[in-house]
Amino acid sequence: MSALQHTVRIVGGHLVDPAAGIDAPRDLLIVDGRVAMVAEPGRLPGHGATLDAAGCHVLPGFTDTQAHLREPGYEYKETIAQAAGDAARGGITRLFAMPNTNPVADSLAVCELVRAKARAAGAAHVLPVGALTRGMAGEVLSEMGELARSGCPAVSDAWVPVDSSQMMRRALEYARGVGLPVITVPQDLGLSGKGVMHEGAVSTRLGLSGIPAASEEISVARDIALAELTGCRVHISPVSTAGSVRLLGDAIRRGVPVSAGTAPHYLLLTDAFLEGYDTNGKVYPPLRSDADVRALREAVADGTVAVIASCHAPHAEFEKQVEFDHAPFGVAALATALSLTLLLVEEGILDLPTAVARWTVGPGQVFGAPAGAGTLAEGAPADLSVVDLGARWQVTRAALSGHGLNTPFLGHTLPGRVRHTLIGGQAVFAAEAPPVAAGLGGGA
Amino acid sequence: MNAATRIAVGKDLLGLADVSADTITTLLNTAESFLEVGTRTVKKVPALRGKTVVNLFFEPSTRTRTSFELAAKRLSADVLNINLGVSSVVKGETLLDTARTIQAMSVDTVVIRHAASGAPKMLADVLPSHVINAGDGAHEHPTQGLLDLFTIRRARGCVAGLKVVIVGDIAHSRVARSNLIGLTKLGAHVHLVAPPTMIPVGIAALASAPGTVTIGNDLDQALADADVVMPLRLQLERQGAPLFPGKREYAHLFGLTPARLAAARAGALAMHPGPINRGVEIDATVADGDQSAILDQVTNGVAVRMAVLFHYSGGGGA
């Protein structure tokens, strides 16, 4: 740390800090990378570099607990630098990188590579999630102890469910022993079969094989039972069905160490999106029915689902431009994560402090956090974003910088532009030009 | 056939879900005129002279492909058959690559058969050519639906008010979907019969109006007042999948036998999209009997596809 104090004043903004219970105009003084003072407007003492946040909101840095970074192995889909840059541009300061790379992040070596690439990018902090089993093959435990000590926040086998409940039980027990939570993507592979979308009237009309809601719910039920049996913290994400929400609500009430996350696309889209066979809406879990979306919205609002994550899964354009049956599952979601969250607020589904809490307080409760992260209380690290909630932008190829184009929101105009993102008081992103005014987004 | 009767039907025929009852009726009326062409000594009219039709088949098919080929030739179109099989994806050329290649060859109409639902839609979205769906996955097979409607209309005089029983693996059948949609649009009542493993969730929602589709699991009950019985081809390779125990029990419960056909309305029509498994979903004596419309379906198929190619070749106004 430098002997000279590095000071930044953020003035004129509206602070939303759910952990501290603040939703009001506040000025912030940042000294040496930490929040030194939170004051009523115009009450900050002293001088120093000033960041004008007038007309903007100041939010604690978001933690995205579930993103599929494609490096090493699939750099043609997206590099770590691109993902970390998009995260910073969207107010995400900590990014969990799922282990389904090639090679799988089941060793210190791969995790270190991910960290090194992320450091070089100088954008969002990237925290590799280690694999739960070696090669994500569900047969041998990964070296979770070493992964934990190297700083992995969790272990997971990403999309690949551990088929054997006995293996899963042992993996959870072992993870508990090294203090790591386990992230599971709920799916019964046998029941999903060759399914490519939610099973319902729409899949029947389109002639596409369905994935019933029960495929997810069976897995949710099993993992709740195993969390109860082993005492290991299990974070089930993404969940998408009304049945999953019911099971989770019951388990949480009974004190089972289980939590859940979901992604903005599950809160905004239904299976009707797929009427035109748009492969950008092919994702696991699949986009569900109206009734599921309604239940999921309630669960995020009431905290049964405590975490929103991007579930970012970018693919190359040519991989998605194939028959629906052959397209890979996954939605690119980092670039739109914040804006879609703000859309949920605009549409009255969540209030702003709750929406922010699902990206800050929620992840902290589930995965723990460096002291004070997820809040901007005095003494906390100055990981934050300054966001113009009113500014709108159109999701175009150009706006996405030509990567992560597999978003179902292509062409949509969304609210919210980040002006500045700071990590430890240092700028990791600053908007080059003033945000485009509402209505001037231009045609698709 | 008067070329001036060509109507505006849209660029593509992807499914009967997108086609109005009026357009269906016009297509059937046109097919009626074209049926006569097949009885002439010189079985050819100049309606599509100078047009190029490509039959792009990604799934093995003899019946549908030859039917389209004959239809195009009887309209004097130039016809190209491309049989890509299922291996083209493995070879690395994507459907989009294939589409661009076709575009470069200035083809007027593409007839596509593909194992993946939605593949014709994908092609139609990028190609300026007309695209006609010759069967995609479990989605639709609109010309089969039309030829079945045509066959029923010719045999019974009309479609409205009839009870049509469709028996078999509805879940995996594009024929069942197109028939269900077309039949209900023209006012028929459709009754689906199969074990529950073969009935997909929400199938009744495909009907043009609520209440025009009913579902059951017992063929004998269903046949009482049936005007048409349409067993679907049993995909024997699906015996491994847990849809039904085997063909013996299937034939016992769902096979269309002479006794069962006798329980339907007098003179009820037995239809089948072919190729048939004799003795499984349909008894040989029924398939070859007086009430069988199976060979009429084949004959009518050419006329119906002529009508479809005629209306969906647009542009020049031959």
PDB file of N, CA and C in Angstrom, chain A residues 29-75:
ATOM      1  N   LEU A  29     -16.647   8.897   0.414  1.00  0.00           N
ATOM      2  CA  LEU A  29     -15.214   9.194   0.405  1.00  0.00           C
ATOM      3  C   LEU A  29     -14.459   7.866   0.416  1.00  0.00           C
ATOM      4  N   ILE A  30     -13.606   7.703  -0.589  1.00  0.00           N
ATOM      5  CA  ILE A  30     -12.829   6.475  -0.707  1.00  0.00           C
ATOM      6  C   ILE A  30     -11.381   6.812  -0.392  1.00  0.00           C
ATOM      7  N   VAL A  31     -10.815   6.109   0.564  1.00  0.00           N
ATOM      8  CA  VAL A  31      -9.402   6.316   0.895  1.00  0.00           C
ATOM      9  C   VAL A  31      -8.688   4.977   0.855  1.00  0.00           C
ATOM     10  N   ASP A  32      -7.634   4.927   0.047  1.00  0.00           N
ATOM     11  CA  ASP A  32      -6.824   3.706  -0.058  1.00  0.00           C
ATOM     12  C   ASP A  32      -7.675   2.475  -0.342  1.00  0.00           C
ATOM     13  N   GLY A  33      -8.615   2.675  -1.255  1.00  0.00           N
ATOM     14  CA  GLY A  33      -9.363   1.507  -1.738  1.00  0.00           C
ATOM     15  C   GLY A  33     -10.505   1.085  -0.854  1.00  0.00           C
ATOM     16  N   ARG A  34     -10.742   1.801   0.236  1.00  0.00           N
ATOM     17  CA  ARG A  34     -11.872   1.438   1.102  1.00  0.00           C
ATOM     18  C   ARG A  34     -12.792   2.629   1.309  1.00  0.00           C
ATOM     19  N   VAL A  35     -14.017   2.325   1.665  1.00  0.00           N
ATOM     20  CA  VAL A  35     -14.970   3.386   1.955  1.00  0.00           C
ATOM     21  C   VAL A  35     -14.598   3.993   3.309  1.00  0.00           C
ATOM     22  N   ALA A  36     -14.252   5.292   3.289  1.00  0.00           N
ATOM     23  CA  ALA A  36     -13.845   5.932   4.540  1.00  0.00           C
ATOM     24  C   ALA A  36     -15.010   6.680   5.179  1.00  0.00           C
ATOM     25  N   MET A  37     -15.939   7.129   4.327  1.00  0.00           N
ATOM     26  CA  MET A  37     -17.051   7.892   4.888  1.00  0.00           C
ATOM     27  C   MET A  37     -18.244   7.861   3.937  1.00  0.00           C
ATOM     28  N   VAL A  38     -19.422   7.719   4.526  1.00  0.00           N
ATOM     29  CA  VAL A  38     -20.668   7.823   3.765  1.00  0.00           C
ATOM     30  C   VAL A  38     -21.421   8.990   4.382  1.00  0.00           C
ATOM     31  N   ALA A  39     -21.668  10.045   3.567  1.00  0.00           N
ATOM     32  CA  ALA A  39     -22.205  11.278   4.154  1.00  0.00           C
ATOM     33  C   ALA A  39     -23.435  11.748   3.400  1.00  0.00           C
ATOM     34  N   GLU A  40     -24.236  12.550   4.127  1.00  0.00           N
ATOM     35  CA  GLU A  40     -25.354  13.236   3.470  1.00  0.00           C
ATOM     36  C   GLU A  40     -24.779  14.089   2.337  1.00  0.00           C
ATOM     37  N   PRO A  41     -25.593  14.399   1.320  1.00  0.00           N
ATOM     38  CA  PRO A  41     -25.068  15.180   0.196  1.00  0.00           C
ATOM     39  C   PRO A  41     -24.422  16.483   0.652  1.00  0.00           C
ATOM     40  N   GLY A  42     -23.246  16.772   0.122  1.00  0.00           N
ATOM     41  CA  GLY A  42     -22.557  18.029   0.406  1.00  0.00           C
ATOM     42  C   GLY A  42     -21.836  18.072   1.729  1.00  0.00           C
ATOM     43  N   ARG A  43     -21.796  16.955   2.455  1.00  0.00           N
ATOM     44  CA  ARG A  43     -21.187  16.978   3.798  1.00  0.00           C
ATOM     45  C   ARG A  43     -19.788  16.368   3.835  1.00  0.00           C
ATOM     46  N   LEU A  44     -19.274  15.937   2.671  1.00  0.00           N
ATOM     47  CA  LEU A  44     -17.946  15.314   2.708  1.00  0.00           C
ATOM     48  C   LEU A  44     -16.896  16.372   2.967  1.00  0.00           C
ATOM     49  N   PRO A  45     -15.982  16.108   3.875  1.00  0.00           N
ATOM     50  CA  PRO A  45     -14.917  17.069   4.124  1.00  0.00           C
ATOM     51  C   PRO A  45     -13.816  16.948   3.080  1.00  0.00           C
ATOM     52  N   GLY A  46     -12.966  17.943   3.008  1.00  0.00           N
ATOM     53  CA  GLY A  46     -11.715  17.860   2.260  1.00  0.00           C
ATOM     54  C   GLY A  46     -11.882  17.948   0.773  1.00  0.00           C
ATOM     55  N   HIS A  47     -10.769  17.699   0.115  1.00  0.00           N
ATOM     56  CA  HIS A  47     -10.722  17.811  -1.339  1.00  0.00           C
ATOM     57  C   HIS A  47     -10.210  16.501  -1.924  1.00  0.00           C
ATOM     58  N   GLY A  48      -9.852  16.533  -3.165  1.00  0.00           N
ATOM     59  CA  GLY A  48      -9.318  15.330  -3.820  1.00  0.00           C
ATOM     60  C   GLY A  48     -10.080  15.061  -5.097  1.00  0.00           C
ATOM     61  N   ALA A  49      -9.643  13.990  -5.782  1.00  0.00           N
ATOM     62  CA  ALA A  49     -10.268  13.626  -7.048  1.00  0.00           C
ATOM     63  C   ALA A  49     -11.758  13.410  -6.814  1.00  0.00           C
ATOM     64  N   THR A  50     -12.580  13.984  -7.663  1.00  0.00           N
ATOM     65  CA  THR A  50     -14.028  13.871  -7.491  1.00  0.00           C
ATOM     66  C   THR A  50     -14.658  13.201  -8.698  1.00  0.00           C
ATOM     67  N   LEU A  51     -15.504  12.274  -8.398  1.00  0.00           N
ATOM     68  CA  LEU A  51     -16.227  11.573  -9.445  1.00  0.00           C
ATOM     69  C   LEU A  51     -17.681  12.032  -9.354  1.00  0.00           C
ATOM     70  N   ASP A  52     -18.158  12.688 -10.414  1.00  0.00           N
ATOM     71  CA  ASP A  52     -19.505  13.261 -10.380  1.00  0.00           C
ATOM     72  C   ASP A  52     -20.529  12.168 -10.671  1.00  0.00           C
ATOM     73  N   ALA A  53     -21.352  11.879  -9.682  1.00  0.00           N
ATOM     74  CA  ALA A  53     -22.369  10.827  -9.847  1.00  0.00           C
ATOM     75  C   ALA A  53     -23.762  11.433  -9.928  1.00  0.00           C
ATOM     76  N   ALA A  54     -23.845  12.704 -10.263  1.00  0.00           N
ATOM     77  CA  ALA A  54     -25.153  13.375 -10.307  1.00  0.00           C
ATOM     78  C   ALA A  54     -26.077  12.659 -11.290  1.00  0.00           C
ATOM     79  N   GLY A  55     -27.292  12.408 -10.867  1.00  0.00           N
ATOM     80  CA  GLY A  55     -28.269  11.744 -11.727  1.00  0.00           C
ATOM     81  C   GLY A  55     -28.088  10.245 -11.792  1.00  0.00           C
ATOM     82  N   CYS A  56     -27.082   9.751 -11.087  1.00  0.00           N
ATOM     83  CA  CYS A  56     -26.794   8.311 -11.150  1.00  0.00           C
ATOM     84  C   CYS A  56     -27.023   7.636  -9.802  1.00  0.00           C
ATOM     85  N   HIS A  57     -27.071   6.302  -9.851  1.00  0.00           N
ATOM     86  CA  HIS A  57     -27.114   5.509  -8.636  1.00  0.00           C
ATOM     87  C   HIS A  57     -25.741   4.910  -8.372  1.00  0.00           C
ATOM     88  N   VAL A  58     -25.396   4.820  -7.104  1.00  0.00           N
ATOM     89  CA  VAL A  58     -24.140   4.175  -6.702  1.00  0.00           C
ATOM     90  C   VAL A  58     -24.511   2.833  -6.068  1.00  0.00           C
ATOM     91  N   LEU A  59     -23.990   1.751  -6.641  1.00  0.00           N
ATOM     92  CA  LEU A  59     -24.347   0.403  -6.178  1.00  0.00           C
ATOM     93  C   LEU A  59     -23.101  -0.344  -5.733  1.00  0.00           C
ATOM     94  N   PRO A  60     -23.234  -1.191  -4.704  1.00  0.00           N
ATOM     95  CA  PRO A  60     -22.099  -2.058  -4.367  1.00  0.00           C
ATOM     96  C   PRO A  60     -21.778  -2.942  -5.562  1.00  0.00           C
ATOM     97  N   GLY A  61     -20.526  -3.304  -5.738  1.00  0.00           N
ATOM     98  CA  GLY A  61     -20.151  -4.180  -6.842  1.00  0.00           C
ATOM     99  C   GLY A  61     -20.928  -5.479  -6.776  1.00  0.00           C
ATOM    100  N   PHE A  62     -21.440  -5.935  -7.927  1.00  0.00           N
ATOM    101  CA  PHE A  62     -22.191  -7.181  -7.985  1.00  0.00           C
ATOM    102  C   PHE A  62     -21.231  -8.364  -7.985  1.00  0.00           C
ATOM    103  N   THR A  63     -21.666  -9.470  -7.368  1.00  0.00           N
ATOM    104  CA  THR A  63     -20.949 -10.737  -7.483  1.00  0.00           C
ATOM    105  C   THR A  63     -21.786 -11.668  -8.352  1.00  0.00           C
ATOM    106  N   ASP A  64     -21.232 -12.046  -9.477  1.00  0.00           N
ATOM    107  CA  ASP A  64     -21.920 -12.995 -10.354  1.00  0.00           C
ATOM    108  C   ASP A  64     -21.406 -14.390 -10.012  1.00  0.00           C
ATOM    109  N   THR A  65     -22.260 -15.181  -9.393  1.00  0.00           N
ATOM    110  CA  THR A  65     -21.813 -16.464  -8.842  1.00  0.00           C
ATOM    111  C   THR A  65     -21.857 -17.610  -9.848  1.00  0.00           C
ATOM    112  N   GLN A  66     -22.185 -17.326 -11.088  1.00  0.00           N
ATOM    113  CA  GLN A  66     -22.295 -18.428 -12.048  1.00  0.00           C
ATOM    114  C   GLN A  66     -22.110 -17.897 -13.464  1.00  0.00           C
ATOM    115  N   ALA A  67     -20.884 -18.000 -13.965  1.00  0.00           N
ATOM    116  CA  ALA A  67     -20.614 -17.624 -15.354  1.00  0.00           C
ATOM    117  C   ALA A  67     -19.698 -18.679 -15.945  1.00  0.00           C
ATOM    118  N   HIS A  68     -19.992 -19.058 -17.171  1.00  0.00           N
ATOM    119  CA  HIS A  68     -19.165 -20.056 -17.844  1.00  0.00           C
ATOM    120  C   HIS A  68     -18.157 -19.324 -18.711  1.00  0.00           C
ATOM    121  N   LEU A  69     -16.967 -19.178 -18.180  1.00  0.00           N
ATOM    122  CA  LEU A  69     -15.900 -18.568 -18.971  1.00  0.00           C
ATOM    123  C   LEU A  69     -15.323 -19.681 -19.845  1.00  0.00           C
ATOM    124  N   ARG A  70     -14.871 -19.337 -21.006  1.00  0.00           N
ATOM    125  CA  ARG A  70     -14.528 -20.361 -22.003  1.00  0.00           C
ATOM    126  C   ARG A  70     -13.034 -20.602 -22.142  1.00  0.00           C
ATOM    127  N   GLU A  71     -12.271 -20.033 -21.252  1.00  0.00           N
ATOM    128  CA  GLU A  71     -10.838 -20.187 -21.309  1.00  0.00           C
ATOM    129  C   GLU A  71     -10.365 -20.898 -20.055  1.00  0.00           C
ATOM    130  N   PRO A  72      -9.511 -21.917 -20.144  1.00  0.00           N
ATOM    131  CA  PRO A  72      -8.891 -22.432 -21.367  1.00  0.00           C
ATOM    132  C   PRO A  72      -9.809 -23.361 -22.174  1.00  0.00           C
ATOM    133  N   GLY A  73      -9.494 -23.482 -23.445  1.00  0.00           N
ATOM    134  CA  GLY A  73     -10.105 -24.531 -24.257  1.00  0.00           C
ATOM    135  C   GLY A  73     -11.045 -24.062 -25.341  1.00  0.00           C
ATOM    136  N   TYR A  74     -11.851 -23.033 -25.034  1.00  0.00           N
ATOM    137  CA  TYR A  74     -12.873 -22.606 -25.997  1.00  0.00           C
ATOM    138  C   TYR A  74     -12.776 -21.095 -26.223  1.00  0.00           C
ATOM    139  N   GLU A  75     -11.541 -20.639 -26.425  1.00  0.00           N
ATOM    140  CA  GLU A  75     -11.331 -19.192 -26.568  1.00  0.00           C
ATOM    141  C   GLU A  75     -12.108 -18.615 -27.736  1.00  0.00           C
TER     142      GLU A  75
END
